[in-house]
PDB file of C-alpha atoms in Angstrom:
ATOM      1  CA  MET A  23      -1.173 -16.781  -4.389  1.00 95.00           C
ATOM      2  CA  GLU A  24      -2.686 -17.492  -7.797  1.00 96.00           C
ATOM      3  CA  LYS A  25      -6.146 -17.661  -6.205  1.00 97.00           C
ATOM      4  CA  LEU A  26      -5.452 -14.429  -4.327  1.00 97.00           C
ATOM      5  CA  LEU A  27      -4.494 -12.643  -7.547  1.00 97.00           C
ATOM      6  CA  ALA A  28      -7.663 -13.988  -9.154  1.00 97.00           C
ATOM      7  CA  TYR A  29      -9.657 -12.595  -6.214  1.00 97.00           C
ATOM      8  CA  TYR A  30      -8.148  -9.135  -6.740  1.00 97.00           C
ATOM      9  CA  ALA A  31      -8.870  -9.294 -10.461  1.00 97.00           C
ATOM     10  CA  GLN A  32     -12.470 -10.366  -9.825  1.00 97.00           C
ATOM     11  CA  LYS A  33     -12.848  -7.348  -7.522  1.00 97.00           C
ATOM     12  CA  GLU A  34     -11.573  -5.137 -10.392  1.00 97.00           C
ATOM     13  CA  ILE A  35      -8.650  -3.581  -8.565  1.00 97.00           C
ATOM     14  CA  ASP A  36      -6.349  -1.422 -10.699  1.00 97.00           C
ATOM     15  CA  GLY A  37      -2.950  -2.323  -9.265  1.00 97.00           C
ATOM     16  CA  ILE A  38      -0.882  -4.766  -7.222  1.00 97.00           C
ATOM     17  CA  PHE A  39       1.791  -3.582  -4.776  1.00 97.00           C
ATOM     18  CA  ALA A  40       4.100  -6.598  -4.697  1.00 96.00           C
ATOM     19  CA  LEU A  41       6.617  -6.991  -1.876  1.00 96.00           C
ATOM     20  CA  CYS A  42       5.180  -4.433   0.522  1.00 95.00           C
ATOM     21  CA  GLN A  43       4.482  -4.444   4.268  1.00 94.00           C
ATOM     22  CA  SER A  44       1.482  -6.756   3.802  1.00 95.00           C
ATOM     23  CA  SER A  45       3.868  -9.131   2.016  1.00 94.00           C
ATOM     24  CA  GLU A  46       5.900  -9.286   5.256  1.00 96.00           C
ATOM     25  CA  LEU A  47       8.669  -7.694   3.223  1.00 96.00           C
ATOM     26  CA  PHE A  48      11.321  -7.531   5.939  1.00 97.00           C
ATOM     27  CA  PHE A  49      10.891 -11.227   6.722  1.00 97.00           C
ATOM     28  CA  LEU A  50      11.540 -12.565   3.199  1.00 97.00           C
ATOM     29  CA  SER A  51      14.849 -13.821   1.871  1.00 96.00           C
ATOM     30  CA  PRO A  52      16.231 -12.311  -1.364  1.00 95.00           C
ATOM     31  CA  GLN A  53      15.258 -15.469  -3.253  1.00 96.00           C
ATOM     32  CA  GLU A  54      11.730 -15.426  -1.813  1.00 97.00           C
ATOM     33  CA  LYS A  55      11.323 -11.813  -2.918  1.00 97.00           C
ATOM     34  CA  ALA A  56      12.435 -12.665  -6.440  1.00 96.00           C
ATOM     35  CA  ASP A  57      10.216 -15.758  -6.634  1.00 97.00           C
ATOM     36  CA  ILE A  58       7.150 -13.908  -5.377  1.00 97.00           C
ATOM     37  CA  LEU A  59       7.577 -11.041  -7.817  1.00 97.00           C
ATOM     38  CA  GLN A  60       8.136 -13.414 -10.741  1.00 97.00           C
ATOM     39  CA  PHE A  61       4.938 -15.270  -9.847  1.00 97.00           C
ATOM     40  CA  VAL A  62       2.949 -12.045  -9.478  1.00 97.00           C
ATOM     41  CA  VAL A  63       4.168 -10.787 -12.864  1.00 97.00           C
ATOM     42  CA  GLN A  64       3.323 -14.096 -14.548  1.00 97.00           C
ATOM     43  CA  HIS A  65      -0.183 -14.418 -13.068  1.00 97.00           C
ATOM     44  CA  THR A  66      -1.480 -10.845 -12.943  1.00 97.00           C
ATOM     45  CA  PRO A  67      -3.712  -9.771 -15.849  1.00 95.00           C
ATOM     46  CA  LYS A  68      -2.041  -7.215 -18.113  1.00 93.00           C
ATOM     47  CA  SER A  69      -4.842  -4.727 -17.347  1.00 94.00           C
ATOM     48  CA  ILE A  70      -3.592  -4.502 -13.732  1.00 97.00           C
ATOM     49  CA  GLN A  71      -0.480  -2.431 -13.022  1.00 97.00           C
ATOM     50  CA  ILE A  72       2.262  -3.812 -10.780  1.00 98.00           C
ATOM     51  CA  ILE A  73       4.602  -1.845  -8.551  1.00 98.00           C
ATOM     52  CA  VAL A  74       7.241  -3.492  -6.403  1.00 98.00           C
ATOM     53  CA  SER A  75       9.373  -2.632  -3.394  1.00 96.00           C
ATOM     54  CA  GLY A  76      11.861  -5.031  -1.830  1.00 93.00           C
ATOM     55  CA  ASN A  77      13.808  -2.101  -0.365  1.00 96.00           C
ATOM     56  CA  THR A  78      14.923  -3.519   2.997  1.00 97.00           C
ATOM     57  CA  ALA A  79      18.697  -2.953   2.864  1.00 96.00           C
ATOM     58  CA  PHE A  80      20.410   0.043   4.463  1.00 92.00           C
ATOM     59  CA  THR A  81      23.641   0.502   2.454  1.00 95.00           C
ATOM     60  CA  LEU A  82      23.810   2.022  -1.011  1.00 96.00           C
ATOM     61  CA  ALA A  83      25.478  -1.030  -2.561  1.00 97.00           C
ATOM     62  CA  GLU A  84      22.854  -3.418  -1.160  1.00 97.00           C
ATOM     63  CA  GLN A  85      19.957  -1.110  -2.057  1.00 97.00           C
ATOM     64  CA  THR A  86      21.215  -0.785  -5.623  1.00 97.00           C
ATOM     65  CA  GLU A  87      21.589  -4.558  -5.897  1.00 96.00           C
ATOM     66  CA  GLU A  88      18.051  -5.071  -4.568  1.00 96.00           C
ATOM     67  CA  ALA A  89      16.574  -2.648  -7.085  1.00 97.00           C
ATOM     68  CA  ASN A  90      18.455  -4.082 -10.063  1.00 96.00           C
ATOM     69  CA  ARG A  91      17.579  -7.652  -9.064  1.00 95.00           C
ATOM     70  CA  LEU A  92      13.873  -7.070  -8.492  1.00 96.00           C
ATOM     71  CA  TYR A  93      12.749  -4.402 -10.940  1.00 96.00           C
ATOM     72  CA  ASN A  94      11.706  -5.434 -14.424  1.00 91.00           C
ATOM     73  CA  SER A  95       9.827  -3.763 -17.274  1.00 92.00           C
ATOM     74  CA  ASP A  96       6.530  -5.385 -16.280  1.00 95.00           C
ATOM     75  CA  CYS A  97       6.495  -3.151 -13.187  1.00 97.00           C
ATOM     76  CA  SER A  98       5.446   0.495 -13.302  1.00 97.00           C
ATOM     77  CA  ALA A  99       7.785   1.533 -10.476  1.00 98.00           C
ATOM     78  CA  TYR A 100      10.295   0.354  -7.909  1.00 98.00           C
ATOM     79  CA  VAL A 101       9.214   1.781  -4.562  1.00 98.00           C
ATOM     80  CA  VAL A 102      11.706   2.934  -1.942  1.00 98.00           C
ATOM     81  CA  LEU A 103      11.163   3.378   1.793  1.00 98.00           C
ATOM     82  CA  PRO A 104      12.346   6.652   3.389  1.00 98.00           C
ATOM     83  CA  ASN A 105      13.238   4.825   6.609  1.00 98.00           C
ATOM     84  CA  ARG A 106      15.903   2.850   4.714  1.00 98.00           C
ATOM     85  CA  PHE A 107      17.900   6.003   3.986  1.00 98.00           C
ATOM     86  CA  ALA A 108      18.225   7.421   7.511  1.00 97.00           C
ATOM     87  CA  ALA A 109      17.968   6.199  11.084  1.00 97.00           C
ATOM     88  CA  PRO A 110      15.330   7.804  13.362  1.00 97.00           C
ATOM     89  CA  GLU A 111      17.851  10.204  14.884  1.00 98.00           C
ATOM     90  CA  GLU A 112      19.355  11.250  11.534  1.00 98.00           C
ATOM     91  CA  SER A 113      18.331  14.407   9.704  1.00 98.00           C
ATOM     92  CA  ASP A 114      16.572  14.912   6.386  1.00 98.00           C
ATOM     93  CA  ASP A 115      19.883  16.163   4.997  1.00 98.00           C
ATOM     94  CA  VAL A 116      21.411  12.755   5.681  1.00 98.00           C
ATOM     95  CA  LEU A 117      18.399  11.036   4.129  1.00 98.00           C
ATOM     96  CA  LEU A 118      18.527  13.289   1.083  1.00 98.00           C
ATOM     97  CA  GLU A 119      22.232  12.697   0.483  1.00 98.00           C
ATOM     98  CA  ARG A 120      21.799   8.913   0.592  1.00 98.00           C
ATOM     99  CA  LEU A 121      18.589   8.925  -1.450  1.00 98.00           C
ATOM    100  CA  SER A 122      20.156  11.082  -4.170  1.00 98.00           C
ATOM    101  CA  ARG A 123      23.095   8.683  -4.452  1.00 98.00           C
ATOM    102  CA  PHE A 124      20.668   5.770  -4.790  1.00 98.00           C
ATOM    103  CA  VAL A 125      18.635   7.576  -7.465  1.00 98.00           C
ATOM    104  CA  ASP A 126      21.801   8.248  -9.439  1.00 98.00           C
ATOM    105  CA  ALA A 127      22.835   4.590  -9.089  1.00 98.00           C
ATOM    106  CA  VAL A 128      19.652   3.285 -10.778  1.00 98.00           C
ATOM    107  CA  PRO A 129      19.191   5.736 -13.683  1.00 97.00           C
ATOM    108  CA  ASP A 130      16.826   3.601 -15.744  1.00 96.00           C
ATOM    109  CA  ILE A 131      14.293   2.647 -13.054  1.00 98.00           C
ATOM    110  CA  PRO A 132      11.056   4.631 -12.420  1.00 98.00           C
ATOM    111  CA  LEU A 133      10.682   5.153  -8.693  1.00 98.00           C
ATOM    112  CA  GLY A 134       8.060   5.486  -5.989  1.00 98.00           C
ATOM    113  CA  LEU A 135       7.893   6.355  -2.280  1.00 98.00           C
ATOM    114  CA  TYR A 136       6.213   4.435   0.533  1.00 98.00           C
ATOM    115  CA  GLU A 137       6.097   5.730   4.107  1.00 98.00           C
ATOM    116  CA  CYS A 138       6.353   2.225   5.520  1.00 97.00           C
ATOM    117  CA  PRO A 139       5.671   2.044   9.281  1.00 95.00           C
ATOM    118  CA  TYR A 140       8.266  -0.720   9.863  1.00 95.00           C
ATOM    119  CA  PRO A 141      10.875  -0.758  11.335  1.00 96.00           C
ATOM    120  CA  TYR A 142       9.978   2.838  12.130  1.00 97.00           C
ATOM    121  CA  LYS A 143       7.664   5.297  10.436  1.00 97.00           C
ATOM    122  CA  ARG A 144       9.361   8.247   8.761  1.00 98.00           C
ATOM    123  CA  LEU A 145       7.097  10.698   6.983  1.00 98.00           C
ATOM    124  CA  VAL A 146       8.403  12.471   3.916  1.00 98.00           C
ATOM    125  CA  SER A 147       9.121  16.147   4.552  1.00 98.00           C
ATOM    126  CA  PRO A 148       8.380  18.869   1.960  1.00 98.00           C
ATOM    127  CA  LYS A 149      12.143  19.155   1.388  1.00 98.00           C
ATOM    128  CA  ILE A 150      12.431  15.482   0.442  1.00 98.00           C
ATOM    129  CA  LEU A 151       9.285  15.608  -1.670  1.00 98.00           C
ATOM    130  CA  ARG A 152      10.529  18.662  -3.574  1.00 98.00           C
ATOM    131  CA  TYR A 153      13.728  16.761  -4.344  1.00 98.00           C
ATOM    132  CA  CYS A 154      11.703  13.828  -5.700  1.00 98.00           C
ATOM    133  CA  VAL A 155       9.728  16.176  -7.934  1.00 98.00           C
ATOM    134  CA  GLN A 156      12.886  17.875  -9.214  1.00 98.00           C
ATOM    135  CA  THR A 157      14.501  14.584 -10.236  1.00 98.00           C
ATOM    136  CA  GLY A 158      11.662  13.733 -12.627  1.00 98.00           C
ATOM    137  CA  ARG A 159      12.271  10.091 -11.658  1.00 98.00           C
ATOM    138  CA  PHE A 160       9.376   9.460  -9.268  1.00 98.00           C
ATOM    139  CA  VAL A 161       5.878   8.441 -10.386  1.00 98.00           C
ATOM    140  CA  PHE A 162       4.174   7.111  -7.226  1.00 98.00           C
ATOM    141  CA  MET A 163       3.756   7.870  -3.538  1.00 98.00           C
ATOM    142  CA  LYS A 164       1.965   5.780  -0.918  1.00 98.00           C
ATOM    143  CA  ASP A 165       0.957   8.337   1.709  1.00 98.00           C
ATOM    144  CA  THR A 166       0.548   7.077   5.288  1.00 98.00           C
ATOM    145  CA  CYS A 167       0.427  10.425   7.139  1.00 98.00           C
ATOM    146  CA  CYS A 168      -3.356  10.115   7.873  1.00 98.00           C
ATOM    147  CA  ASP A 169      -3.566  13.930   8.024  1.00 98.00           C
ATOM    148  CA  LEU A 170      -5.761  15.826   5.559  1.00 98.00           C
ATOM    149  CA  GLN A 171      -3.921  19.113   5.968  1.00 98.00           C
ATOM    150  CA  ARG A 172      -0.599  17.466   5.195  1.00 98.00           C
ATOM    151  CA  ILE A 173      -2.140  15.562   2.279  1.00 98.00           C
ATOM    152  CA  ARG A 174      -3.439  18.856   0.843  1.00 98.00           C
ATOM    153  CA  GLU A 175       0.037  20.407   1.132  1.00 98.00           C
ATOM    154  CA  ARG A 176       1.597  17.382  -0.540  1.00 98.00           C
ATOM    155  CA  LEU A 177      -0.892  17.413  -3.393  1.00 98.00           C
ATOM    156  CA  ASP A 178      -0.216  21.105  -3.979  1.00 98.00           C
ATOM    157  CA  LEU A 179       3.512  20.374  -4.107  1.00 98.00           C
ATOM    158  CA  LEU A 180       3.028  17.395  -6.438  1.00 98.00           C
ATOM    159  CA  SER A 181       0.652  19.176  -8.826  1.00 97.00           C
ATOM    160  CA  GLY A 182       1.836  18.728 -12.408  1.00 97.00           C
ATOM    161  CA  SER A 183       4.850  16.667 -11.328  1.00 98.00           C
ATOM    162  CA  GLY A 184       3.760  13.299 -12.686  1.00 97.00           C
ATOM    163  CA  ILE A 185       3.831  11.786  -9.179  1.00 98.00           C
ATOM    164  CA  SER A 186       0.525  10.123  -8.266  1.00 98.00           C
ATOM    165  CA  LEU A 187      -0.335  10.176  -4.555  1.00 98.00           C
ATOM    166  CA  PHE A 188      -2.245   7.179  -3.222  1.00 98.00           C
ATOM    167  CA  ASN A 189      -3.747   7.442   0.260  1.00 98.00           C
ATOM    168  CA  ALA A 190      -3.290   4.460   2.607  1.00 98.00           C
ATOM    169  CA  ASN A 191      -5.777   5.761   5.187  1.00 98.00           C
ATOM    170  CA  ALA A 192      -9.458   4.814   4.886  1.00 98.00           C
ATOM    171  CA  ALA A 193     -10.909   7.556   7.104  1.00 98.00           C
ATOM    172  CA  THR A 194      -9.455  10.375   4.981  1.00 98.00           C
ATOM    173  CA  LEU A 195      -9.921   8.736   1.596  1.00 98.00           C
ATOM    174  CA  LEU A 196     -12.957  10.527   0.151  1.00 98.00           C
ATOM    175  CA  GLU A 197     -11.749  13.992   1.081  1.00 98.00           C
ATOM    176  CA  SER A 198      -8.278  13.227  -0.266  1.00 98.00           C
ATOM    177  CA  LEU A 199      -9.805  12.093  -3.576  1.00 98.00           C
ATOM    178  CA  ARG A 200     -11.672  15.384  -3.789  1.00 98.00           C
ATOM    179  CA  MET A 201      -8.366  17.169  -3.216  1.00 98.00           C
ATOM    180  CA  GLY A 202      -6.764  15.318  -6.114  1.00 98.00           C
ATOM    181  CA  ALA A 203      -5.335  12.070  -4.710  1.00 98.00           C
ATOM    182  CA  SER A 204      -5.084   9.365  -7.356  1.00 98.00           C
ATOM    183  CA  GLY A 205      -6.579   6.541  -5.308  1.00 98.00           C
ATOM    184  CA  TYR A 206      -6.272   4.203  -2.357  1.00 98.00           C
ATOM    185  CA  CYS A 207      -3.349   1.893  -1.571  1.00 98.00           C
ATOM    186  CA  GLY A 208      -3.881   0.334   1.838  1.00 97.00           C
ATOM    187  CA  VAL A 209      -4.431  -2.822   3.815  1.00 97.00           C
ATOM    188  CA  MET A 210      -8.227  -2.775   3.695  1.00 98.00           C
ATOM    189  CA  THR A 211      -8.110  -3.826   0.051  1.00 96.00           C
ATOM    190  CA  ASN A 212      -7.110  -7.203   1.503  1.00 97.00           C
ATOM    191  CA  LEU A 213     -10.493  -7.453   3.240  1.00 97.00           C
ATOM    192  CA  HIS A 214     -13.188  -5.800   1.064  1.00 98.00           C
ATOM    193  CA  PRO A 215     -11.591  -4.104  -1.973  1.00 98.00           C
ATOM    194  CA  GLU A 216     -14.802  -3.568  -3.925  1.00 98.00           C
ATOM    195  CA  PHE A 217     -15.825  -0.608  -1.737  1.00 98.00           C
ATOM    196  CA  TYR A 218     -12.530   1.181  -2.434  1.00 98.00           C
ATOM    197  CA  VAL A 219     -12.743   0.392  -6.140  1.00 98.00           C
ATOM    198  CA  TRP A 220     -16.242   1.870  -6.294  1.00 98.00           C
ATOM    199  CA  LEU A 221     -15.364   4.991  -4.302  1.00 98.00           C
ATOM    200  CA  CYS A 222     -12.278   5.819  -6.343  1.00 98.00           C
ATOM    201  CA  ARG A 223     -14.239   5.441  -9.582  1.00 98.00           C
ATOM    202  CA  HIS A 224     -17.519   7.108  -8.642  1.00 98.00           C
ATOM    203  CA  PHE A 225     -16.890   9.716  -5.940  1.00 98.00           C
ATOM    204  CA  ARG A 226     -17.501  12.503  -8.461  1.00 98.00           C
ATOM    205  CA  ASP A 227     -20.577  11.229 -10.313  1.00 97.00           C
ATOM    206  CA  GLU A 228     -22.416   9.861  -7.246  1.00 98.00           C
ATOM    207  CA  PRO A 229     -21.431  12.231  -4.406  1.00 98.00           C
ATOM    208  CA  GLU A 230     -24.262  11.319  -2.005  1.00 97.00           C
ATOM    209  CA  LYS A 231     -23.596   7.609  -2.282  1.00 98.00           C
ATOM    210  CA  ALA A 232     -19.867   8.312  -1.997  1.00 98.00           C
ATOM    211  CA  GLU A 233     -20.521   9.878   1.415  1.00 98.00           C
ATOM    212  CA  GLN A 234     -22.359   6.738   2.519  1.00 98.00           C
ATOM    213  CA  VAL A 235     -19.567   4.474   1.289  1.00 98.00           C
ATOM    214  CA  GLN A 236     -16.999   6.653   3.071  1.00 98.00           C
ATOM    215  CA  GLN A 237     -18.856   6.399   6.391  1.00 98.00           C
ATOM    216  CA  TYR A 238     -18.927   2.642   5.989  1.00 98.00           C
ATOM    217  CA  ILE A 239     -15.290   2.091   5.054  1.00 98.00           C
ATOM    218  CA  GLY A 240     -14.021   4.579   7.622  1.00 98.00           C
ATOM    219  CA  THR A 241     -15.861   2.787  10.412  1.00 97.00           C
ATOM    220  CA  CYS A 242     -14.887  -0.672   9.176  1.00 97.00           C
ATOM    221  CA  SER A 243     -11.210   0.198   8.901  1.00 97.00           C
ATOM    222  CA  VAL A 244     -10.724  -0.346  12.643  1.00 96.00           C
ATOM    223  CA  ILE A 245     -10.950  -4.105  11.946  1.00 96.00           C
ATOM    224  CA  GLU A 246      -7.406  -3.796  10.581  1.00 94.00           C
ATOM    225  CA  TYR A 247      -5.717  -3.431  13.959  1.00 92.00           C
ATOM    226  CA  PRO A 248      -6.074  -6.794  15.769  1.00 90.00           C
ATOM    227  CA  GLN A 249      -3.275  -9.065  14.478  1.00 94.00           C
ATOM    228  CA  TYR A 250      -2.984  -7.864  10.879  1.00 97.00           C
ATOM    229  CA  PRO A 251      -2.249  -9.626   8.487  1.00 97.00           C
ATOM    230  CA  VAL A 252      -3.658 -12.707  10.226  1.00 98.00           C
ATOM    231  CA  ASN A 253      -7.116 -11.116  10.386  1.00 97.00           C
ATOM    232  CA  ALA A 254      -7.024 -10.280   6.657  1.00 98.00           C
ATOM    233  CA  LYS A 255      -6.029 -13.835   5.805  1.00 98.00           C
ATOM    234  CA  TYR A 256      -8.943 -15.128   7.845  1.00 98.00           C
ATOM    235  CA  SER A 257     -11.359 -12.781   6.078  1.00 98.00           C
ATOM    236  CA  LEU A 258     -10.029 -13.862   2.685  1.00 98.00           C
ATOM    237  CA  SER A 259     -10.466 -17.516   3.658  1.00 98.00           C
ATOM    238  CA  LEU A 260     -14.117 -16.799   4.502  1.00 98.00           C
ATOM    239  CA  GLN A 261     -14.497 -15.292   1.021  1.00 97.00           C
ATOM    240  CA  GLY A 262     -13.248 -18.424  -0.725  1.00 97.00           C
ATOM    241  CA  VAL A 263      -9.523 -17.757  -1.043  1.00 98.00           C
ATOM    242  CA  PRO A 264      -7.655 -20.891   0.115  1.00 97.00           C
ATOM    243  CA  ILE A 265      -5.220 -19.217   2.496  1.00 97.00           C
ATOM    244  CA  GLY A 266      -3.953 -20.178   5.941  1.00 96.00           C
ATOM    245  CA  LEU A 267      -3.224 -17.975   8.949  1.00 97.00           C
ATOM    246  CA  THR A 268       0.532 -18.515   9.185  1.00 96.00           C
ATOM    247  CA  SER A 269       2.457 -15.264   9.503  1.00 97.00           C
ATOM    248  CA  ARG A 270       6.075 -14.264  10.102  1.00 97.00           C
ATOM    249  CA  THR A 271       5.145 -10.903  11.607  1.00 96.00           C
ATOM    250  CA  LYS A 272       2.301 -11.866  13.944  1.00 96.00           C
ATOM    251  CA  ASP A 273       1.658 -14.921  16.100  1.00 96.00           C
ATOM    252  CA  ALA A 274      -1.453 -16.569  14.657  1.00 96.00           C
ATOM    253  CA  GLY A 275      -1.904 -18.286  18.033  1.00 96.00           C
ATOM    254  CA  LYS A 276      -2.776 -14.888  19.504  1.00 96.00           C
ATOM    255  CA  PHE A 277      -5.605 -14.441  17.027  1.00 97.00           C
ATOM    256  CA  THR A 278      -8.304 -15.178  19.570  1.00 97.00           C
ATOM    257  CA  ALA A 279     -11.759 -16.686  19.231  1.00 97.00           C
ATOM    258  CA  SER A 280     -13.155 -13.195  19.760  1.00 97.00           C
ATOM    259  CA  ASN A 281     -10.917 -11.823  16.982  1.00 97.00           C
ATOM    260  CA  LYS A 282     -12.209 -14.532  14.656  1.00 97.00           C
ATOM    261  CA  LEU A 283     -15.807 -13.718  15.531  1.00 97.00           C
ATOM    262  CA  GLU A 284     -15.189 -10.031  14.820  1.00 97.00           C
ATOM    263  CA  VAL A 285     -13.785 -10.852  11.383  1.00 98.00           C
ATOM    264  CA  GLU A 286     -16.651 -13.237  10.653  1.00 98.00           C
ATOM    265  CA  GLN A 287     -19.160 -10.516  11.506  1.00 98.00           C
ATOM    266  CA  PHE A 288     -17.221  -7.928   9.503  1.00 98.00           C
ATOM    267  CA  THR A 289     -17.167 -10.232   6.459  1.00 97.00           C
ATOM    268  CA  LYS A 290     -20.919 -10.862   6.702  1.00 97.00           C
ATOM    269  CA  LEU A 291     -21.551  -7.145   7.175  1.00 97.00           C
ATOM    270  CA  SER A 292     -19.554  -6.358   4.037  1.00 97.00           C
ATOM    271  CA  ALA A 293     -21.763  -8.758   2.086  1.00 96.00           C
ATOM    272  CA  LEU A 294     -24.864  -7.021   3.442  1.00 97.00           C
ATOM    273  CA  ALA A 295     -23.413  -3.572   2.728  1.00 97.00           C
ATOM    274  CA  ARG A 296     -22.793  -4.483  -0.890  1.00 96.00           C
ATOM    275  CA  GLY A 297     -26.566  -4.980  -1.172  1.00 96.00           C
ATOM    276  CA  TRP A 298     -27.519  -1.885   0.824  1.00 95.00           C
ATOM    277  CA  LEU A 299     -25.151   0.361  -1.110  1.00 94.00           C
ATOM    278  CA  GLN A 300     -25.541  -1.507  -4.407  1.00 93.00           C
ATOM    279  CA  ILE A 301     -21.813  -1.983  -4.825  1.00 93.00           C
TER     280      ILE A 301
END
């Protein structure tokens, strides 16, 4: 993990999302969550912000205990998952009632939202988002809707609220940045983060090159789907990070020879693209 954090720092990323879906969040024990976060806080350069989740429980008492145990002042926000506050068949009113009780139970903790796709994906409705704005407690949102029209509506609603929206979808990234999104927070930063770093920093001052980078990252983002996070671990290992393929969420034995070849070619292509695009 120390080498992985060094890799992120060398790639000049701006933030670490500790204990998220890529961390196999739902498959970690409470002690593992605490140990991982402590290590991340101790070994991340102070110039890099840290946000943390850990929100896997379903009852208010357990959720409050999770937040109080995991959050510390070295983190910019504790991120909650909408799908932890209502079952798929339950209404936004139910979600809102439970979320508001949680917010009241942790009055000193800055909060964020993450539309995590596991165990089921629940997008945040305008009603829920307006509540988050009104509380003045939320500072971050990881958007996974993958829909530019909805992103535009969300950014309009969030304007001036102090909530920064980060897009998790590569294909819509450039346009969302132009609309006012604060950046990218997604799985592809575990495979070739430098392209996302460059785009978020330079989309305004080098618009033509930004279009080229967007075409590249949008096309490459399909590499995410076969056996993630095993494929990301393999790509990182090819880039010098000493990491194995063991996963609690995916069977590494199903990561086929063809899958490996695809990742090898993707990793080599990224190296070539850095030269072509001068990243």
